[in-house]
C-alpha atoms as an extended CHARMM CRD file, in Angstrom:
* protein
*
       121  EXT
         1         1  MET       CA            -65.2310000000       83.6860000000       41.4730000000  PROA      1               0.0000000000
         2         2  GLU       CA            -61.7170000000       83.4680000000       40.0820000000  PROA      2               0.0000000000
         3         3  PHE       CA            -59.0350000000       82.7460000000       42.6760000000  PROA      3               0.0000000000
         4         4  ASN       CA            -56.5140000000       85.2390000000       41.2640000000  PROA      4               0.0000000000
         5         5  ASN       CA            -59.1280000000       88.0240000000       41.1880000000  PROA      5               0.0000000000
         6         6  ILE       CA            -59.6890000000       87.9140000000       44.9550000000  PROA      6               0.0000000000
         7         7  ASP       CA            -57.7490000000       90.1330000000       47.3450000000  PROA      7               0.0000000000
         8         8  TRP       CA            -56.4330000000       87.6350000000       49.9000000000  PROA      8               0.0000000000
         9         9  ALA       CA            -54.3120000000       90.0830000000       51.9270000000  PROA      9               0.0000000000
        10        10  ASP       CA            -55.0180000000       90.1530000000       55.6850000000  PROA      10              0.0000000000
        11        11  SER       CA            -57.4520000000       87.2370000000       55.4150000000  PROA      11              0.0000000000
        12        12  ASN       CA            -57.3600000000       84.5710000000       58.1340000000  PROA      12              0.0000000000
        13        13  ILE       CA            -57.2000000000       80.8360000000       57.5980000000  PROA      13              0.0000000000
        14        14  ASP       CA            -59.7270000000       79.4060000000       60.0400000000  PROA      14              0.0000000000
        15        15  ARG       CA            -59.6590000000       75.7450000000       59.1010000000  PROA      15              0.0000000000
        16        16  ILE       CA            -58.2810000000       73.2730000000       56.5780000000  PROA      16              0.0000000000
        17        17  GLU       CA            -60.0900000000       70.0210000000       55.7850000000  PROA      17              0.0000000000
        18        18  ILE       CA            -58.4650000000       67.3020000000       53.7190000000  PROA      18              0.0000000000
        19        19  GLU       CA            -60.2890000000       64.3390000000       52.2400000000  PROA      19              0.0000000000
        20        20  TYR       CA            -59.2580000000       61.7530000000       49.6810000000  PROA      20              0.0000000000
        21        21  ASP       CA            -60.0860000000       63.7650000000       46.5570000000  PROA      21              0.0000000000
        22        22  CYS       CA            -60.8090000000       67.1970000000       47.9920000000  PROA      22              0.0000000000
        23        23  ALA       CA            -59.3650000000       69.7920000000       50.3330000000  PROA      23              0.0000000000
        24        24  LYS       CA            -61.2380000000       72.7870000000       51.7250000000  PROA      24              0.0000000000
        25        25  LEU       CA            -59.7700000000       75.9960000000       53.0450000000  PROA      25              0.0000000000
        26        26  PHE       CA            -62.0560000000       78.0770000000       55.2640000000  PROA      26              0.0000000000
        27        27  VAL       CA            -60.8980000000       81.6880000000       55.1510000000  PROA      27              0.0000000000
        28        28  PHE       CA            -62.3240000000       84.8320000000       56.6760000000  PROA      28              0.0000000000
        29        29  ASN       CA            -61.6920000000       87.2440000000       53.8090000000  PROA      29              0.0000000000
        30        30  ASP       CA            -60.7550000000       90.7360000000       54.9630000000  PROA      30              0.0000000000
        31        31  THR       CA            -61.9650000000       92.4740000000       51.7900000000  PROA      31              0.0000000000
        32        32  PHE       CA            -65.3960000000       90.8330000000       51.7050000000  PROA      32              0.0000000000
        33        33  GLN       CA            -65.6760000000       90.6240000000       55.5090000000  PROA      33              0.0000000000
        34        34  LYS       CA            -67.1530000000       87.1620000000       54.9640000000  PROA      34              0.0000000000
        35        35  GLN       CA            -66.1600000000       83.5310000000       55.3220000000  PROA      35              0.0000000000
        36        36  LEU       CA            -65.0680000000       81.9330000000       52.0430000000  PROA      36              0.0000000000
        37        37  ILE       CA            -64.8100000000       78.2290000000       51.3910000000  PROA      37              0.0000000000
        38        38  VAL       CA            -62.1590000000       77.3810000000       48.8270000000  PROA      38              0.0000000000
        39        39  LYS       CA            -62.6430000000       73.8330000000       47.5540000000  PROA      39              0.0000000000
        40        40  PHE       CA            -59.6960000000       72.1640000000       45.8340000000  PROA      40              0.0000000000
        41        41  ASN       CA            -61.1610000000       69.4110000000       43.6350000000  PROA      41              0.0000000000
        42        42  GLY       CA            -59.0200000000       66.5600000000       42.4010000000  PROA      42              0.0000000000
        43        43  PHE       CA            -56.7830000000       67.2350000000       45.3920000000  PROA      43              0.0000000000
        44        44  ILE       CA            -53.2710000000       65.8740000000       44.8470000000  PROA      44              0.0000000000
        45        45  GLY       CA            -51.2820000000       67.1000000000       47.8260000000  PROA      45              0.0000000000
        46        46  MET       CA            -49.9180000000       69.9270000000       49.9010000000  PROA      46              0.0000000000
        47        47  THR       CA            -46.4650000000       71.1580000000       50.8980000000  PROA      47              0.0000000000
        48        48  ASN       CA            -44.7390000000       73.3090000000       53.5190000000  PROA      48              0.0000000000
        49        49  LEU       CA            -47.6110000000       74.3000000000       55.7840000000  PROA      49              0.0000000000
        50        50  LEU       CA            -46.0510000000       76.2410000000       58.6630000000  PROA      50              0.0000000000
        51        51  ILE       CA            -48.9370000000       77.7750000000       60.5660000000  PROA      51              0.0000000000
        52        52  TRP       CA            -47.7440000000       77.6120000000       64.1850000000  PROA      52              0.0000000000
        53        53  ASP       CA            -48.6610000000       81.1740000000       65.1490000000  PROA      53              0.0000000000
        54        54  ASP       CA            -49.5160000000       82.8810000000       61.8730000000  PROA      54              0.0000000000
        55        55  GLN       CA            -52.5960000000       82.0640000000       59.8510000000  PROA      55              0.0000000000
        56        56  ILE       CA            -52.8580000000       85.4790000000       58.1950000000  PROA      56              0.0000000000
        57        57  ILE       CA            -52.4790000000       85.4940000000       54.4230000000  PROA      57              0.0000000000
        58        58  ASP       CA            -50.1440000000       88.0340000000       52.8520000000  PROA      58              0.0000000000
        59        59  TYR       CA            -51.0790000000       87.0810000000       49.2810000000  PROA      59              0.0000000000
        60        60  ALA       CA            -52.0930000000       84.0340000000       47.2640000000  PROA      60              0.0000000000
        61        61  GLU       CA            -51.9200000000       83.0160000000       43.6340000000  PROA      61              0.0000000000
        62        62  VAL       CA            -52.7640000000       80.0690000000       41.4120000000  PROA      62              0.0000000000
        63        63  HSD       CA            -51.0850000000       78.9240000000       38.2370000000  PROA      63              0.0000000000
        64        64  GLU       CA            -51.2450000000       75.8990000000       35.9780000000  PROA      64              0.0000000000
        65        65  ILE       CA            -48.3240000000       73.4720000000       36.0650000000  PROA      65              0.0000000000
        66        66  GLN       CA            -46.7070000000       73.4410000000       32.6250000000  PROA      66              0.0000000000
        67        67  ASP       CA            -43.4930000000       71.5490000000       33.3780000000  PROA      67              0.0000000000
        68        68  ASN       CA            -43.3340000000       68.0920000000       34.9760000000  PROA      68              0.0000000000
        69        69  ASN       CA            -40.0550000000       69.1270000000       36.6390000000  PROA      69              0.0000000000
        70        70  SER       CA            -41.2520000000       72.5120000000       37.9330000000  PROA      70              0.0000000000
        71        71  THR       CA            -41.0420000000       71.7100000000       41.6620000000  PROA      71              0.0000000000
        72        72  PRO       CA            -39.7240000000       68.8380000000       43.7880000000  PROA      72              0.0000000000
        73        73  PHE       CA            -43.3470000000       67.9610000000       44.6110000000  PROA      73              0.0000000000
        74        74  ILE       CA            -44.2830000000       67.6720000000       40.9200000000  PROA      74              0.0000000000
        75        75  GLN       CA            -41.1290000000       65.6590000000       40.2260000000  PROA      75              0.0000000000
        76        76  MET       CA            -42.0610000000       63.2330000000       43.0160000000  PROA      76              0.0000000000
        77        77  LEU       CA            -45.6790000000       63.0720000000       41.7830000000  PROA      77              0.0000000000
        78        78  PHE       CA            -44.6850000000       62.0040000000       38.2670000000  PROA      78              0.0000000000
        79        79  ALA       CA            -41.9900000000       59.6510000000       39.5620000000  PROA      79              0.0000000000
        80        80  THR       CA            -44.7350000000       57.9180000000       41.5640000000  PROA      80              0.0000000000
        81        81  TYR       CA            -47.7780000000       58.1390000000       39.2750000000  PROA      81              0.0000000000
        82        82  ASP       CA            -48.2270000000       57.7890000000       35.5270000000  PROA      82              0.0000000000
        83        83  LYS       CA            -49.9760000000       60.9050000000       34.2310000000  PROA      83              0.0000000000
        84        84  ASP       CA            -51.8770000000       58.9000000000       31.5950000000  PROA      84              0.0000000000
        85        85  PHE       CA            -53.1610000000       56.1380000000       33.9010000000  PROA      85              0.0000000000
        86        86  ASN       CA            -56.7990000000       55.9480000000       35.0300000000  PROA      86              0.0000000000
        87        87  TYR       CA            -56.8260000000       56.1400000000       38.8490000000  PROA      87              0.0000000000
        88        88  GLY       CA            -60.5170000000       55.4360000000       39.4610000000  PROA      88              0.0000000000
        89        89  GLU       CA            -61.7020000000       57.9500000000       36.8510000000  PROA      89              0.0000000000
        90        90  ARG       CA            -59.0130000000       60.3930000000       37.9610000000  PROA      90              0.0000000000
        91        91  TRP       CA            -56.3190000000       61.3560000000       35.4760000000  PROA      91              0.0000000000
        92        92  LEU       CA            -53.2650000000       63.5230000000       36.0780000000  PROA      92              0.0000000000
        93        93  ASN       CA            -53.1760000000       64.4880000000       32.4080000000  PROA      93              0.0000000000
        94        94  LYS       CA            -56.3290000000       66.6180000000       32.8950000000  PROA      94              0.0000000000
        95        95  GLY       CA            -54.1470000000       69.4430000000       34.2160000000  PROA      95              0.0000000000
        96        96  ILE       CA            -52.6880000000       70.4130000000       37.5540000000  PROA      96              0.0000000000
        97        97  LEU       CA            -53.0140000000       73.7010000000       39.3990000000  PROA      97              0.0000000000
        98        98  GLU       CA            -50.6060000000       74.9340000000       42.0460000000  PROA      98              0.0000000000
        99        99  VAL       CA            -52.0490000000       77.3270000000       44.6060000000  PROA      99              0.0000000000
       100       100  GLN       CA            -49.3850000000       79.1760000000       46.5790000000  PROA      100             0.0000000000
       101       101  ILE       CA            -50.5050000000       80.8470000000       49.7770000000  PROA      101             0.0000000000
       102       102  HSD       CA            -47.9950000000       83.2450000000       51.2930000000  PROA      102             0.0000000000
       103       103  LEU       CA            -48.3750000000       83.9810000000       54.9820000000  PROA      103             0.0000000000
       104       104  VAL       CA            -47.3070000000       87.0610000000       56.9260000000  PROA      104             0.0000000000
       105       105  ASN       CA            -44.5650000000       85.0010000000       58.6240000000  PROA      105             0.0000000000
       106       106  HSD       CA            -42.7460000000       85.0070000000       55.2400000000  PROA      106             0.0000000000
       107       107  THR       CA            -43.4610000000       81.3330000000       54.5390000000  PROA      107             0.0000000000
       108       108  PHE       CA            -45.6910000000       79.8390000000       51.8970000000  PROA      108             0.0000000000
       109       109  PHE       CA            -47.3780000000       76.5500000000       51.2640000000  PROA      109             0.0000000000
       110       110  SER       CA            -48.7100000000       75.0380000000       48.0770000000  PROA      110             0.0000000000
       111       111  LEU       CA            -51.8180000000       73.0050000000       47.3680000000  PROA      111             0.0000000000
       112       112  TYR       CA            -52.0090000000       70.9680000000       44.1800000000  PROA      112             0.0000000000
       113       113  CYS       CA            -55.3440000000       70.1260000000       42.5970000000  PROA      113             0.0000000000
       114       114  GLN       CA            -57.2220000000       69.9700000000       39.3150000000  PROA      114             0.0000000000
       115       115  SER       CA            -59.8950000000       72.6250000000       39.8390000000  PROA      115             0.0000000000
       116       116  ILE       CA            -61.0110000000       75.2180000000       42.3700000000  PROA      116             0.0000000000
       117       117  ASP       CA            -64.4670000000       76.3270000000       43.5200000000  PROA      117             0.0000000000
       118       118  ILE       CA            -64.9710000000       79.3170000000       45.8160000000  PROA      118             0.0000000000
       119       119  THR       CA            -68.1920000000       80.0130000000       47.6680000000  PROA      119             0.0000000000
       120       120  PHE       CA            -69.3690000000       82.2070000000       50.5090000000  PROA      120             0.0000000000
       121       121  ASP       CA            -70.2240000000       80.3440000000       53.7070000000  PROA      121             0.0000000000
């Protein structure tokens, strides 16, 4: 399943799990009427999560980072880590994806990773 081909509108974020190299988003998808598990492999970080009273997704999209200065997060990442260095068989030069999830409270947060897998729970 391709992330950008899924209708995320009116879906609910049930849970977020973050591990060293992986993050998982558990979402009840309104279109499918099923629980989806979105696994962010090569997890790099996350920004701006404001989920106090709204966990309903308005829309979501993923795109590949092309510019090392594209966002303050990416600027900080490359100021801290060398993209060509081997971090335990993990390399930043293998590509970075930014997933933006826009909530109905008019905020959004981003997850940064290297690949995405989506499965039904």
